[in-house]
XYZ file of C-alpha atoms in Angstrom:
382
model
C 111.941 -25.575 -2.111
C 109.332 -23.199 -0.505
C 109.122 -22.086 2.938
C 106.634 -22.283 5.890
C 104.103 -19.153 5.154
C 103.459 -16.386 7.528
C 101.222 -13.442 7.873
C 102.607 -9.783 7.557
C 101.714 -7.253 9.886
C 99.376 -4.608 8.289
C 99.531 -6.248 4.680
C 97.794 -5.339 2.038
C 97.709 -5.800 -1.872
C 100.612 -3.705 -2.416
C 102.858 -5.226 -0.164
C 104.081 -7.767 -2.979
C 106.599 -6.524 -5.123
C 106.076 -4.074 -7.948
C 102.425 -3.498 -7.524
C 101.509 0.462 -6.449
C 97.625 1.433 -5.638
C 95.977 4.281 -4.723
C 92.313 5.676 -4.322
C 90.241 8.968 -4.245
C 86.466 10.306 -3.821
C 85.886 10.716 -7.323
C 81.417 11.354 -6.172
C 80.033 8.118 -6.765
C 79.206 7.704 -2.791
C 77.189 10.295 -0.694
C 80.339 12.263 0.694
C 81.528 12.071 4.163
C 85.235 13.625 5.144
C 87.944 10.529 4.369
C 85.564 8.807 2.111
C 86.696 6.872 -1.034
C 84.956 5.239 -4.338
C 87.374 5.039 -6.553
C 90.920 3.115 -6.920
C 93.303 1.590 -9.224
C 96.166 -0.684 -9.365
C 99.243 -1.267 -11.576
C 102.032 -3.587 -11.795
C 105.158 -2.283 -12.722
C 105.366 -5.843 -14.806
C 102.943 -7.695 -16.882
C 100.778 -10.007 -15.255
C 99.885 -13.566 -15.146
C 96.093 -13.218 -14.636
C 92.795 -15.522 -13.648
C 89.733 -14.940 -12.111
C 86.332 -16.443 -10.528
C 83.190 -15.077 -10.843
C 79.605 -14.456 -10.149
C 77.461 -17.685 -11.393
C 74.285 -15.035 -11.693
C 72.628 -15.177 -14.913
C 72.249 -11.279 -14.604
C 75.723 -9.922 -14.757
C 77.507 -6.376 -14.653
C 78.831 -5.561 -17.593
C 81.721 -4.597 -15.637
C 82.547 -8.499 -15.031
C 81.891 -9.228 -18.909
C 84.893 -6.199 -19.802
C 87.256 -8.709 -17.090
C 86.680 -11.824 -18.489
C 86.986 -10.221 -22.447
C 90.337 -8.964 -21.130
C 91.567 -11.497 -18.957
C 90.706 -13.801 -21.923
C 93.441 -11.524 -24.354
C 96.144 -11.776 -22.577
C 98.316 -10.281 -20.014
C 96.840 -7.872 -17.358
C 98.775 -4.640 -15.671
C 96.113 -2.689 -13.863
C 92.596 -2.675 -12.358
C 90.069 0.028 -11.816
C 87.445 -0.478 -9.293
C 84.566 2.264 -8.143
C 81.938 1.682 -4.966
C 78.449 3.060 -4.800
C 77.273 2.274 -8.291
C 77.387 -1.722 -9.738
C 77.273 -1.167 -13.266
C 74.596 -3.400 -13.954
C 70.937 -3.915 -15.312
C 71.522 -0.552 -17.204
C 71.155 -1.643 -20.809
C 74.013 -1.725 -23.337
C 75.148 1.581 -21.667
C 76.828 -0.270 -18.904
C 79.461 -2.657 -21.668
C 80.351 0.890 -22.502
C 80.923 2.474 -19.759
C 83.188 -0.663 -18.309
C 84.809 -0.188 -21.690
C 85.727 3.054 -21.488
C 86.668 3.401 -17.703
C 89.383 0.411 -18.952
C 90.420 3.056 -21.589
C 90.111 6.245 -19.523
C 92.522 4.064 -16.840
C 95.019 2.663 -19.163
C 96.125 6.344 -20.121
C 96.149 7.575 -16.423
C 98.674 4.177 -15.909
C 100.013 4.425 -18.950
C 99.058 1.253 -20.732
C 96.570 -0.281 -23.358
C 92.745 -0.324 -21.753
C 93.036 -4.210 -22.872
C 95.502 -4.578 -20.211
C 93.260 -3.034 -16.956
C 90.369 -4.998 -16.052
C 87.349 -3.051 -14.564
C 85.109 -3.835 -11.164
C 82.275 -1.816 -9.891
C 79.942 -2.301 -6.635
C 76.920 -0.883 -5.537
C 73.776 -0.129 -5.999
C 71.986 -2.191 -9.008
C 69.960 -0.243 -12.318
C 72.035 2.910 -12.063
C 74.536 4.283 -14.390
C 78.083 4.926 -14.127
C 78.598 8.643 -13.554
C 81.456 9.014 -16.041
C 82.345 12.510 -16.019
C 82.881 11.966 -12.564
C 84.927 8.885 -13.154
C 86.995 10.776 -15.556
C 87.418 13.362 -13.564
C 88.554 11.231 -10.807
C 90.818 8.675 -12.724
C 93.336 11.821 -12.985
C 92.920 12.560 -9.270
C 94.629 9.055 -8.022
C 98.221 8.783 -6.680
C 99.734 5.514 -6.393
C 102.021 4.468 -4.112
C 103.228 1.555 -2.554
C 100.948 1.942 0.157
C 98.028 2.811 -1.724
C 96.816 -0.513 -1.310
C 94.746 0.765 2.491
C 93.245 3.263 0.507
C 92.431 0.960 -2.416
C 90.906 -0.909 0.523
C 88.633 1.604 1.810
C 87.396 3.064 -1.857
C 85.462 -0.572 -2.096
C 83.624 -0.338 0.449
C 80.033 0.061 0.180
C 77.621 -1.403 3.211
C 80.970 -2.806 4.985
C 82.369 -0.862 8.535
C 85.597 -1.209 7.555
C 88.403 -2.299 5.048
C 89.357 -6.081 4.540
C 92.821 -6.681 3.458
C 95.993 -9.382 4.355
C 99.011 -10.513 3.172
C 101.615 -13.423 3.488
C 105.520 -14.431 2.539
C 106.864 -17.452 2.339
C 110.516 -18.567 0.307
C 110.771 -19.869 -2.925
C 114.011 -20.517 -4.650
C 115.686 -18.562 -1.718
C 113.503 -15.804 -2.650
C 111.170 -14.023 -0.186
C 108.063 -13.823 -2.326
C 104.563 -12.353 -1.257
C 100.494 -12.760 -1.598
C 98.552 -9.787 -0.604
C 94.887 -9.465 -0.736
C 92.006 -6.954 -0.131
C 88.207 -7.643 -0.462
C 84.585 -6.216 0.464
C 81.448 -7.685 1.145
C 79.128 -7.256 3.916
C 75.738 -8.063 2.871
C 73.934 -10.122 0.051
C 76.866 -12.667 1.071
C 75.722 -16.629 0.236
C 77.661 -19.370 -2.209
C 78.464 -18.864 -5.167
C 80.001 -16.528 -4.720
C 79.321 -13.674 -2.564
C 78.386 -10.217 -2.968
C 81.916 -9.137 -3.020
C 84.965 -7.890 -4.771
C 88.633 -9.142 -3.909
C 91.896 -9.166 -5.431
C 94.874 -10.406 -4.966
C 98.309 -9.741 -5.905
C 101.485 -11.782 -5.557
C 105.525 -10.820 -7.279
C 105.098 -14.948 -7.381
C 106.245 -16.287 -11.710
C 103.242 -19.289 -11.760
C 101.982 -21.070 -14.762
C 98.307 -19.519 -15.941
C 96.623 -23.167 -15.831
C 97.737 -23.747 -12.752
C 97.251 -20.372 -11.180
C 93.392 -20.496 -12.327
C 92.998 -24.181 -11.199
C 94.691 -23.035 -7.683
C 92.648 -20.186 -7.379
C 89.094 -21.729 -8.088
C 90.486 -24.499 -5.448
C 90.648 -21.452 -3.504
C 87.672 -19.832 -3.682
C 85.737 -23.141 -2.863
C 87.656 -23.742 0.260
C 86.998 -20.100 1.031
C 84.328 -17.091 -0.373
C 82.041 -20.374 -1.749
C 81.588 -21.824 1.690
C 80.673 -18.260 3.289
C 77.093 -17.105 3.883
C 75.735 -14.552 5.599
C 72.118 -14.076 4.476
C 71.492 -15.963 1.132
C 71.520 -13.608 -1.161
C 74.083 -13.038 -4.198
C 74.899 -10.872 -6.355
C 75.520 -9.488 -10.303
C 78.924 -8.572 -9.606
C 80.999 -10.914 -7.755
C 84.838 -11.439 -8.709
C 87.687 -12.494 -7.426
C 91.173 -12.034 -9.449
C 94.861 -12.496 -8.934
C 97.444 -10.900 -10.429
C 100.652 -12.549 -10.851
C 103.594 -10.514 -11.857
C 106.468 -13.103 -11.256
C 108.880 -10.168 -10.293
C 110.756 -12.687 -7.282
C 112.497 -13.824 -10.117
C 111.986 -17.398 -9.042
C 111.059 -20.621 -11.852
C 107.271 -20.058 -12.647
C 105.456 -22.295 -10.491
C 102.715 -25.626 -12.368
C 100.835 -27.766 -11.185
C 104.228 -30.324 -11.227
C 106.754 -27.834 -8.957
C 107.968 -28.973 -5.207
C 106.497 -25.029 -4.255
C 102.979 -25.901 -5.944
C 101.810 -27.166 -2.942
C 102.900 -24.100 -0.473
C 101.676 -21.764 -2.833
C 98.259 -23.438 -2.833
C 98.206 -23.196 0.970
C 100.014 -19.393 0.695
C 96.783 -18.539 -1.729
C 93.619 -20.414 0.550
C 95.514 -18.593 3.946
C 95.076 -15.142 1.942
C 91.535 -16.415 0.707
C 90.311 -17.635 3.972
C 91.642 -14.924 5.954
C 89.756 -12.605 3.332
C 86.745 -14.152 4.194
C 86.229 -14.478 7.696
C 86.776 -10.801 7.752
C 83.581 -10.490 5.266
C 81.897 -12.792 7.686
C 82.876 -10.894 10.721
C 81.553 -7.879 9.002
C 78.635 -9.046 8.222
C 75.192 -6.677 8.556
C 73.989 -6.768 11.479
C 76.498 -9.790 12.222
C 77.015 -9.745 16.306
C 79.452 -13.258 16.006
C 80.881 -15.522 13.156
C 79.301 -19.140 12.782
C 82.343 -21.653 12.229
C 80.730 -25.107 11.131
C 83.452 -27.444 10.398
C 82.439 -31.300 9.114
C 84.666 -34.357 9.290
C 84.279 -37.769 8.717
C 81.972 -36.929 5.556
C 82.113 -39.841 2.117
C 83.760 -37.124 0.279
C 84.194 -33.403 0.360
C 81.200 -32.307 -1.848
C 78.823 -33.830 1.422
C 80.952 -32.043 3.627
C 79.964 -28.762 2.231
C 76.526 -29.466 1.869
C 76.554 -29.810 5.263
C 78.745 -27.209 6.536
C 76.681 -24.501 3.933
C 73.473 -25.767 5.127
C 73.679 -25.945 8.993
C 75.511 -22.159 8.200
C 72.599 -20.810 6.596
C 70.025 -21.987 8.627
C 67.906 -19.410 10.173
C 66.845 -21.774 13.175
C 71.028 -21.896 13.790
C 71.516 -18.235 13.454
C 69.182 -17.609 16.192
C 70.135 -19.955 18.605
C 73.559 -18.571 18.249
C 72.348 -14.947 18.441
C 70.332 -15.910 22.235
C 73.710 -18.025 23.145
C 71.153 -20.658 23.228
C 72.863 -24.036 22.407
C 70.202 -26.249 21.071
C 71.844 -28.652 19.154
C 69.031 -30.707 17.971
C 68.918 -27.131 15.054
C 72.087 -28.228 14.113
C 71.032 -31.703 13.680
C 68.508 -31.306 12.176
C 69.546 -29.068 9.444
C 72.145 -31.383 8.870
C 69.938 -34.121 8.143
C 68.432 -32.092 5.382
C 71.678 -31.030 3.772
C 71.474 -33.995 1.458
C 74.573 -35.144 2.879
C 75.070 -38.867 3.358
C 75.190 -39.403 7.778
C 74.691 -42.429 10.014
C 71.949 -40.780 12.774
C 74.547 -43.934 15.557
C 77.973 -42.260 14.133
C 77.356 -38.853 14.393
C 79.401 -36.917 17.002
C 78.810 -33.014 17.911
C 80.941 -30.302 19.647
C 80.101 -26.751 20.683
C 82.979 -24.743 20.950
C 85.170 -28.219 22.069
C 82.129 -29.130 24.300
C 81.059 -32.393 23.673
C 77.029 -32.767 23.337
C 76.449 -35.874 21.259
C 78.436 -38.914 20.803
C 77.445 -41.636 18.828
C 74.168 -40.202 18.074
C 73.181 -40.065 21.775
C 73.325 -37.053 23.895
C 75.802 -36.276 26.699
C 74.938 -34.922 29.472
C 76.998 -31.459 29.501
C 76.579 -28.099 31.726
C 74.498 -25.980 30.123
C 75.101 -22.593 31.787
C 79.257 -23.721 30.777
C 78.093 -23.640 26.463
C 75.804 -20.333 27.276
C 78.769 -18.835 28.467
C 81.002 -20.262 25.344
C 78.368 -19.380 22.672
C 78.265 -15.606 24.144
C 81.711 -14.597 22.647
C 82.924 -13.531 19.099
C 83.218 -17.108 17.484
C 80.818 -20.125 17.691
C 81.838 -23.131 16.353
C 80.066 -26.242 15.388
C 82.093 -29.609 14.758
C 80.712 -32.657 13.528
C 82.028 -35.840 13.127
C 80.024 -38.224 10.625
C 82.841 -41.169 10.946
C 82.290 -42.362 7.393
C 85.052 -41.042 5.346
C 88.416 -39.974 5.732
């Protein structure tokens, strides 16, 4: 049986066991003292690998090196570089992502089939590679690398995005830990970002992928910011299975806490993106219930999210709910205008499709803090 799961203070992607990280300022970013672009992982065990990634039509090559080694097999490292995204470069760029796999597999000690490679940054440049190989040799691992790791993918973000959890299986303590970035060009599916997780977790590879694109659609797909996406988007775990414990399917009593271990990691993830957001001043929280079925409850939570009309009533703490409304009506949604009931922050405003008479300079007050949240109730589904 599994246990309830908790965060851990200061976690990171190296807080599972068996995975070591570290990072260094290999050039790729205009230098500034304590600045980072470049950082890799290993696991100290082969790993149980799957990934999500960008829906674009225009893709890094970077991403297409992933997928051709995620596809072969087993995975035991990553390489990731900031300030340059591999992409719209020619055939250049499938080389380059094929030899910084390479150039990182010796520095770890493994095949370059085993590392998959992730790059961020700015779009129809090429990879510097003598810097890169220069730099690969520069990076210490540790086993609390994974801060650095954190920082070195940054690009537009203000700071580094990471989290971890525990929870018991089999009497085992077992981990997730996670890091990300993403701070602009952030809208469905996915975002302009990069995360990774790790967990010391034995799971089953169909069900890990199945979890983790459950996941990402109850997390980094339901996040926008100002909708735009990007060439590069991924989002991998690495499984390593070193707790030891029975490998975890879709059929195991710990299947369900390890879906809810891998969305807390995910979600967490991305209201840190969200709170990071350019020129974000407070997070939008729009949660639907009551929907016909969960694909109209995202319509409508995406949709009232992205709205510009929203945005700015939340940015002038002005709460003038008939924006919300009405952006909900054009989500494409299925609502009842008579069953539709709307909070601001736990403030009721409409019930039943009619207004309620609330105190106005009471929501002003509520909407001028870190966190605004919307909740509807559409009282048609479960």
């Amino acid at each position: 049986m599994a246990g309830a799961v908790e965060f851990v203070e200061g976690g990171t992607v190296t807080t599972p066991r068996g995975f070591l990280a570290g990072a260094t300022y290999a050039g790729l970013k205009t230098y500034a003292e304590d600045k980072l672009d470049l950082g890799l992982i290993l696991s100290e065990a082969p790993c149980i690998a799957a990934g999500v990634f960008t829906t674009s039509a225009i893709k890094s090559p970077s991403v297409t090196v992933t997928q051709e080694h995620l596809a072969a097999g087993q995975v035991r490292g990553l390489v990731v570089n900031a300030g340059i995204a591999n992409a719209c470069v020619g055939d250049q760029g499938y080389k380059d992502a094929k030899e910084m796999a390479a150039i990182a597999g010796r520095r770890l000690g493994v095949r370059a089939e085993e590392m998959v490679v992730c790059s961020t940054g700015i779009i129809g440049v090429e990879l510097p590679m003598a810097l890169i190989r220069a730099g690969v040799q520069k990076v210490q691992l540790s086993a609390e690398g994974g801060h650095a790791l954190a920082r070195a993918m940054m690009t537009t973000d203000t700071r580094p995005k990471e989290t971890a959890v525990t929870f018991q299986v089999d009497g085992r303590q077992v981990h997730l830990g996670g890091v990300t970035k993403g701070s602009g060009m952030i809208h469905p599916n996915m975002a302009t970002m990069l995360a990774f997780v790790t967990t010391d977790v034995a799971v089953e590879r169909r069900f890990l992928q199945s979890t983790l694109k459950e996941a990402a659609d109850a997390s980094f797909n339901m996040l926008t910011v100002d909708g735009d996406t990007s060439t590069n988007d991924t989002l991998l775990v690495l499984a390593n299975g070193l707790a030891g414990n029975r490998p975890i399917g879709a059929g195991s009593p710990e299947a369900a806490t390890f879906k809810e271990a891998l969305a807390q990691v995910c979600v967490a993830l991305t209201r840190q993106m969200a709170r990071d957001g350019e020129g974000a001043s407070r997070i939008i929280v729009v949660e639907v219930d009551g929907a016909g079925n969960t694909a109209d409850a995202r319509k409508a939570a995406r949709t009232i999210a992205s709205s510009s009309l929203v945005k700015s009533a939340v940015y002038g703490a002005d709460p003038n709910w008939g924006r919300v409304v009405a952006a909900l009506g054009r989500s494409g949604a299925a609502v009842d205008e008579n069953r539709i009931d709307l909070f601001i922050n736990g403030v009721c405003i409409m019930e039943s499709g009619k207004p309620i008479p609330f105190h106005r300079d009471a929501v002003v007050a509520l909407m001028r803090g870190p966190e605004v949240t919307f909740r509807l109730q559409l009282n048609l589904g479960d």
